[in-house]
Tab-separated table of C-alpha atoms in Angstrom:
chain	number	residue	atom	x	y	z
A	907	MET	CA	-0.069	-0.155	-0.116
A	908	TYR	CA	1.459	3.464	-0.849
A	909	PRO	CA	0.429	6.616	-0.221
A	910	LEU	CA	-2.984	7.923	-2.286
A	911	TYR	CA	-1.465	11.536	-2.823
A	912	GLU	CA	1.370	13.601	-3.191
A	913	ASP	CA	2.163	17.622	-0.986
A	914	MET	CA	0.034	19.829	-3.140
A	915	LEU	CA	1.864	23.017	-4.947
A	916	LEU	CA	-1.207	26.032	-4.582
A	917	ASN	CA	-1.215	28.327	-7.007
A	918	ASP	CA	-3.109	31.837	-6.319
A	919	GLU	CA	-6.495	30.614	-6.532
A	920	GLN	CA	-5.733	27.847	-4.406
A	921	GLN	CA	-4.005	30.257	-1.630
A	922	ARG	CA	-7.296	32.039	-1.565
A	923	ILE	CA	-9.527	29.542	-1.155
A	924	VAL	CA	-7.408	28.361	2.180
A	925	LEU	CA	-7.740	32.306	3.571
A	926	ASP	CA	-11.554	31.836	2.564
A	927	TYR	CA	-11.700	28.928	4.362
A	928	ILE	CA	-10.348	30.315	8.066
A	929	GLN	CA	-11.659	33.908	8.101
A	930	GLU	CA	-15.236	30.729	6.972
A	931	VAL	CA	-13.742	28.744	10.258
A	932	ASN	CA	-12.678	31.981	12.528
A	933	PHE	CA	-9.675	30.297	12.404
A	934	CYS	CA	-6.784	32.061	14.425
A	935	ILE	CA	-4.277	31.869	17.277
A	936	PRO	CA	-5.629	33.789	20.222
A	937	GLY	CA	-4.466	37.393	19.941
A	938	THR	CA	-4.637	37.735	16.431
A	939	SER	CA	-7.895	37.330	13.752
A	940	PRO	CA	-8.020	35.093	10.857
A	941	THR	CA	-7.080	37.603	8.389
A	942	ASP	CA	-3.494	37.913	9.809
A	943	TYR	CA	-2.345	34.995	7.497
A	944	THR	CA	-0.551	34.102	4.677
A	945	VAL	CA	-0.459	30.419	3.382
A	946	VAL	CA	3.265	28.881	2.926
A	947	PRO	CA	2.015	27.972	-0.729
A	948	MET	CA	3.466	23.763	0.047
A	949	ALA	CA	0.550	22.058	1.152
A	950	LYS	CA	1.861	18.399	3.032
A	951	TYR	CA	0.017	15.204	2.108
A	952	VAL	CA	-0.099	13.689	5.950
A	953	GLY	CA	-3.080	11.584	4.957
A	954	TRP	CA	-0.890	8.117	5.180
A	955	ASN	CA	0.998	9.882	8.594
A	956	PHE	CA	-0.832	8.630	10.508
A	957	ARG	CA	-3.632	5.763	10.783
A	958	SER	CA	-6.669	8.261	12.749
A	959	GLU	CA	-5.895	11.031	9.493
A	960	ASP	CA	-8.589	11.195	6.650
A	961	LEU	CA	-6.809	9.988	3.543
A	962	GLU	CA	-7.876	12.618	1.790
A	963	ALA	CA	-6.074	15.056	4.639
A	964	TYR	CA	-3.617	17.791	3.679
A	965	ALA	CA	-1.562	20.101	6.235
A	966	VAL	CA	-2.063	24.015	5.053
A	967	GLY	CA	1.072	26.112	7.276
A	968	LEU	CA	0.223	29.887	8.180
A	969	LEU	CA	2.552	32.300	8.543
A	970	CYS	CA	1.102	35.776	10.976
A	971	THR	CA	1.035	38.578	10.049
A	972	LYS	CA	0.859	40.301	13.054
A	973	PRO	CA	3.374	42.832	14.820
A	974	GLY	CA	4.432	41.023	17.497
A	975	TYR	CA	3.250	37.308	15.980
A	976	GLU	CA	5.816	37.045	12.572
A	977	LYS	CA	7.169	33.757	14.378
A	978	HIS	CA	3.910	31.672	14.816
A	979	HIS	CA	3.105	29.885	12.662
A	980	THR	CA	0.570	27.112	12.625
A	981	PHE	CA	-1.793	25.654	10.255
A	982	ILE	CA	-4.918	23.981	9.306
A	983	ARG	CA	-6.212	20.450	7.769
A	984	MET	CA	-8.204	20.852	4.906
A	985	SER	CA	-9.245	18.015	3.020
A	986	ARG	CA	-7.721	17.728	-1.374
A	987	GLY	CA	-11.044	18.327	-2.877
A	988	GLN	CA	-11.379	21.659	-0.466
A	989	LEU	CA	-7.851	22.575	-2.240
A	990	LEU	CA	-8.158	21.288	-5.365
A	991	ALA	CA	-11.973	23.954	-5.871
A	992	GLN	CA	-14.165	20.579	-6.305
A	993	ALA	CA	-17.485	21.125	-5.467
A	994	GLU	CA	-19.118	19.004	-2.865
A	995	ALA	CA	-15.794	18.874	-1.433
A	996	PRO	CA	-15.727	17.007	2.402
A	997	ARG	CA	-14.569	19.402	5.268
A	998	LEU	CA	-12.731	17.849	7.787
A	999	PRO	CA	-13.123	18.694	11.412
A	1000	VAL	CA	-10.772	22.097	11.883
A	1001	ASN	CA	-8.226	21.366	14.286
A	1002	GLU	CA	-7.101	23.463	16.680
A	1003	PRO	CA	-4.815	26.817	15.760
A	1004	VAL	CA	-1.824	25.133	17.506
A	1005	LEU	CA	1.652	26.780	17.455
A	1006	ALA	CA	3.980	25.105	15.412
A	1007	THR	CA	6.552	24.778	17.671
A	1008	ASP	CA	4.671	23.649	20.307
A	1009	THR	CA	4.824	19.523	18.682
A	1010	LEU	CA	9.668	20.281	18.535
A	1011	ARG	CA	10.253	18.344	21.649
A	1012	MET	CA	13.115	20.464	22.839
A	1013	GLN	CA	10.147	23.490	23.267
A	1014	ARG	CA	9.889	22.381	27.119
A	1015	TRP	CA	13.031	24.217	26.793
A	1016	ARG	CA	12.959	26.860	25.069
A	1017	ASP	CA	12.777	30.127	26.563
A	1018	THR	CA	9.710	31.439	24.400
A	1019	PRO	CA	7.006	30.659	22.678
A	1020	THR	CA	8.174	30.959	19.683
A	1021	GLY	CA	12.375	29.256	20.346
A	1022	PRO	CA	15.626	30.291	22.266
A	1023	SER	CA	15.390	34.272	22.867
A	1024	ARG	CA	19.368	33.633	21.782
A	1025	THR	CA	21.209	32.027	19.256
A	1026	GLY	CA	24.481	31.428	17.663
A	1027	VAL	CA	28.052	30.925	19.892
A	1028	ASP	CA	26.821	32.461	22.846
A	1029	SER	CA	23.627	30.898	23.127
A	1030	TYR	CA	24.289	29.450	26.182
A	1031	VAL	CA	26.872	31.663	28.341
A	1032	ASN	CA	26.137	32.175	31.440
A	1033	ASP	CA	27.378	35.786	33.442
A	1034	ASP	CA	28.723	32.890	36.343
A	1035	GLY	CA	31.607	32.029	33.965
A	1036	SER	CA	30.664	28.548	34.657
A	1037	VAL	CA	31.184	26.010	31.082
A	1038	PRO	CA	28.155	27.152	28.406
A	1039	GLY	CA	25.701	24.252	28.620
A	1040	VAL	CA	26.734	22.917	31.283
A	1041	ASP	CA	23.283	24.200	32.804
A	1042	MET	CA	21.381	23.252	30.162
A	1043	ASP	CA	22.871	19.772	29.272
A	1044	LEU	CA	21.200	18.921	33.498
A	1045	LEU	CA	18.381	20.622	33.322
A	1046	GLN	CA	17.419	17.953	29.853
A	1047	LEU	CA	19.044	14.924	31.275
A	1048	GLU	CA	16.437	15.059	35.266
A	1049	ASP	CA	13.395	16.171	32.878
A	1050	VAL	CA	13.883	13.247	31.248
A	1051	LEU	CA	14.746	11.143	34.356
A	1052	ASP	CA	11.755	12.734	36.374
A	1053	ASP	CA	9.577	11.937	32.287
A	1054	ILE	CA	10.420	7.726	32.688
A	1055	GLU	CA	9.152	7.836	36.142
A	1056	ALA	CA	5.802	9.810	35.481
A	1057	PHE	CA	5.994	7.129	32.591
A	1058	ASP	CA	6.278	4.172	34.786
A	1059	GLN	CA	3.663	5.269	37.537
A	1060	GLY	CA	1.231	6.771	34.626
A	1061	THR	CA	1.306	9.889	35.518
A	1062	LEU	CA	3.248	11.721	32.373
A	1063	GLU	CA	1.281	14.686	31.209
A	1064	ASN	CA	1.719	14.260	27.695
A	1065	LYS	CA	-0.084	10.840	27.522
A	1066	LEU	CA	2.083	10.995	23.658
A	1067	THR	CA	5.227	10.136	24.825
A	1068	CYS	CA	5.304	6.524	24.580
A	1069	GLN	CA	8.053	4.626	25.034
A	1070	PHE	CA	10.652	5.059	21.732
A	1071	ASP	CA	10.523	8.702	22.550
A	1072	LEU	CA	11.657	8.424	26.007
A	1073	SER	CA	14.775	6.024	25.028
A	1074	THR	CA	15.166	8.360	22.046
A	1075	GLU	CA	15.456	11.082	24.530
A	1076	PHE	CA	17.383	9.452	27.354
A	1077	GLY	CA	19.724	7.211	25.095
A	1078	THR	CA	20.864	10.576	23.283
A	1079	LEU	CA	21.497	11.870	26.535
A	1080	LEU	CA	23.521	9.218	27.633
A	1081	ALA	CA	25.563	8.974	24.488
A	1082	GLY	CA	26.215	12.236	24.496
A	1083	ARG	CA	25.883	15.098	27.061
A	1084	TYR	CA	26.013	13.031	29.996
A	1085	PRO	CA	29.314	12.469	28.392
A	1086	ARG	CA	29.980	15.927	27.924
A	1087	LEU	CA	29.112	16.729	32.047
A	1088	LYS	CA	32.072	13.529	32.575
A	1089	TYR	CA	34.411	15.807	31.164
A	1090	PHE	CA	33.994	18.447	32.654
A	1091	GLU	CA	33.919	17.265	35.774
A	1092	LYS	CA	37.415	15.317	35.244
A	1093	GLU	CA	38.397	18.205	34.443
A	1094	GLY	CA	37.705	20.890	37.559
A	1095	ARG	CA	35.545	23.037	35.315
A	1096	LEU	CA	31.905	22.431	36.508
A	1097	LEU	CA	30.825	24.862	40.175
A	1098	PRO	CA	29.868	23.219	42.977
A	1099	GLN	CA	26.521	23.047	42.381
A	1100	GLN	CA	26.279	22.075	38.891
A	1101	CYS	CA	27.682	18.825	40.596
A	1102	ASP	CA	25.903	18.547	43.568
A	1103	ARG	CA	23.384	17.689	40.375
A	1104	LEU	CA	25.364	15.941	38.222
A	1105	HIS	CA	25.465	12.750	41.386
A	1106	ALA	CA	21.933	13.853	42.585
A	1107	PHE	CA	20.763	13.080	38.536
A	1108	GLU	CA	23.292	9.971	38.831
A	1109	LYS	CA	22.174	8.189	42.263
A	1110	LYS	CA	18.155	8.448	40.719
A	1111	ALA	CA	18.527	6.672	37.162
A	1112	THR	CA	21.056	3.881	39.583
A	1113	GLU	CA	17.854	3.440	41.855
A	1114	MET	CA	15.716	3.429	38.174
A	1115	TYR	CA	17.617	0.447	37.035
A	1116	ASP	CA	14.880	-1.523	37.632
A	1117	THR	CA	12.705	0.450	35.541
A	1118	LEU	CA	14.838	1.384	33.587
A	1119	ARG	CA	15.036	-1.825	32.459
A	1120	LYS	CA	11.394	-2.892	32.683
A	1121	HIS	CA	10.648	0.034	29.715
A	1122	HIS	CA	13.690	-1.362	28.201
A	1123	LEU	CA	15.396	1.782	28.229
A	1124	PRO	CA	18.892	3.122	28.080
A	1125	THR	CA	21.048	2.216	31.439
A	1126	LEU	CA	24.247	3.870	33.271
A	1127	GLU	CA	25.538	0.130	32.921
A	1128	CYS	CA	25.366	0.641	29.279
A	1129	LEU	CA	27.867	3.342	29.291
A	1130	LYS	CA	30.453	0.696	30.473
A	1131	THR	CA	30.544	-1.703	28.006
A	1132	PRO	CA	31.073	-0.892	23.649
A	1133	GLU	CA	28.258	-1.394	21.226
A	1134	LYS	CA	28.560	-4.123	19.675
A	1135	ARG	CA	25.766	-5.210	17.741
A	1136	ARG	CA	24.440	-4.142	14.684
A	1137	TYR	CA	22.193	-1.316	13.455
A	1138	ARG	CA	18.946	-3.483	13.360
A	1139	GLN	CA	19.936	-5.193	16.172
A	1140	HIS	CA	20.210	-2.774	18.402
A	1141	ASN	CA	17.398	-0.388	17.247
A	1142	LYS	CA	15.115	-2.975	16.893
A	1143	ILE	CA	11.481	-1.595	19.204
A	1144	PRO	CA	10.311	-4.561	22.150
A	1145	LEU	CA	6.598	-5.519	21.252
């Protein structure tokens, strides 16, 4: 089985159809109006992406032009028939006008709704003179470990998070940010409070060993054994 359709490049007439539609259904991010948007000319076919999605569904990107909201991007679902101006075209349930950045898993660690306020080489420079990025390293390790604990207890707020998400996030952090922290600790470049946070994380991760193994998640012990399995083996999702 293959996708029914491909992404669609929208001409001026089709973009006008989208703009008319969002005004008709009063689609907008809070603080804006339906007339504050321009259309991203490439409609993405999403009917193939999700089992619960309508096979005719497309996602049309919308860029806000209201001063102060320029980076507030969103999208609206429309059917292929609507975009092609077909008579009696099916209309899909209107989705909530969420910020595009809200779908990014890194958004929780950004300091503004539309992304980090600082970018570039000085993004993580601190006034205390500590190693740039260390506090973010620690925060991500702490937060994801807390997510795993909540996932195990069935109290995780984001119900869409699954074992694969946690495995990817925690495995990536243990492979990248954690060794970086251990290096700076060895070199004596962590502040005392940063060392305390690192040791607290290690203590909790060690205490949660059985929980991590229960959900087929990486542990600190995994870092002591070089990976020798082939790609297919160590990326297989447990059933």
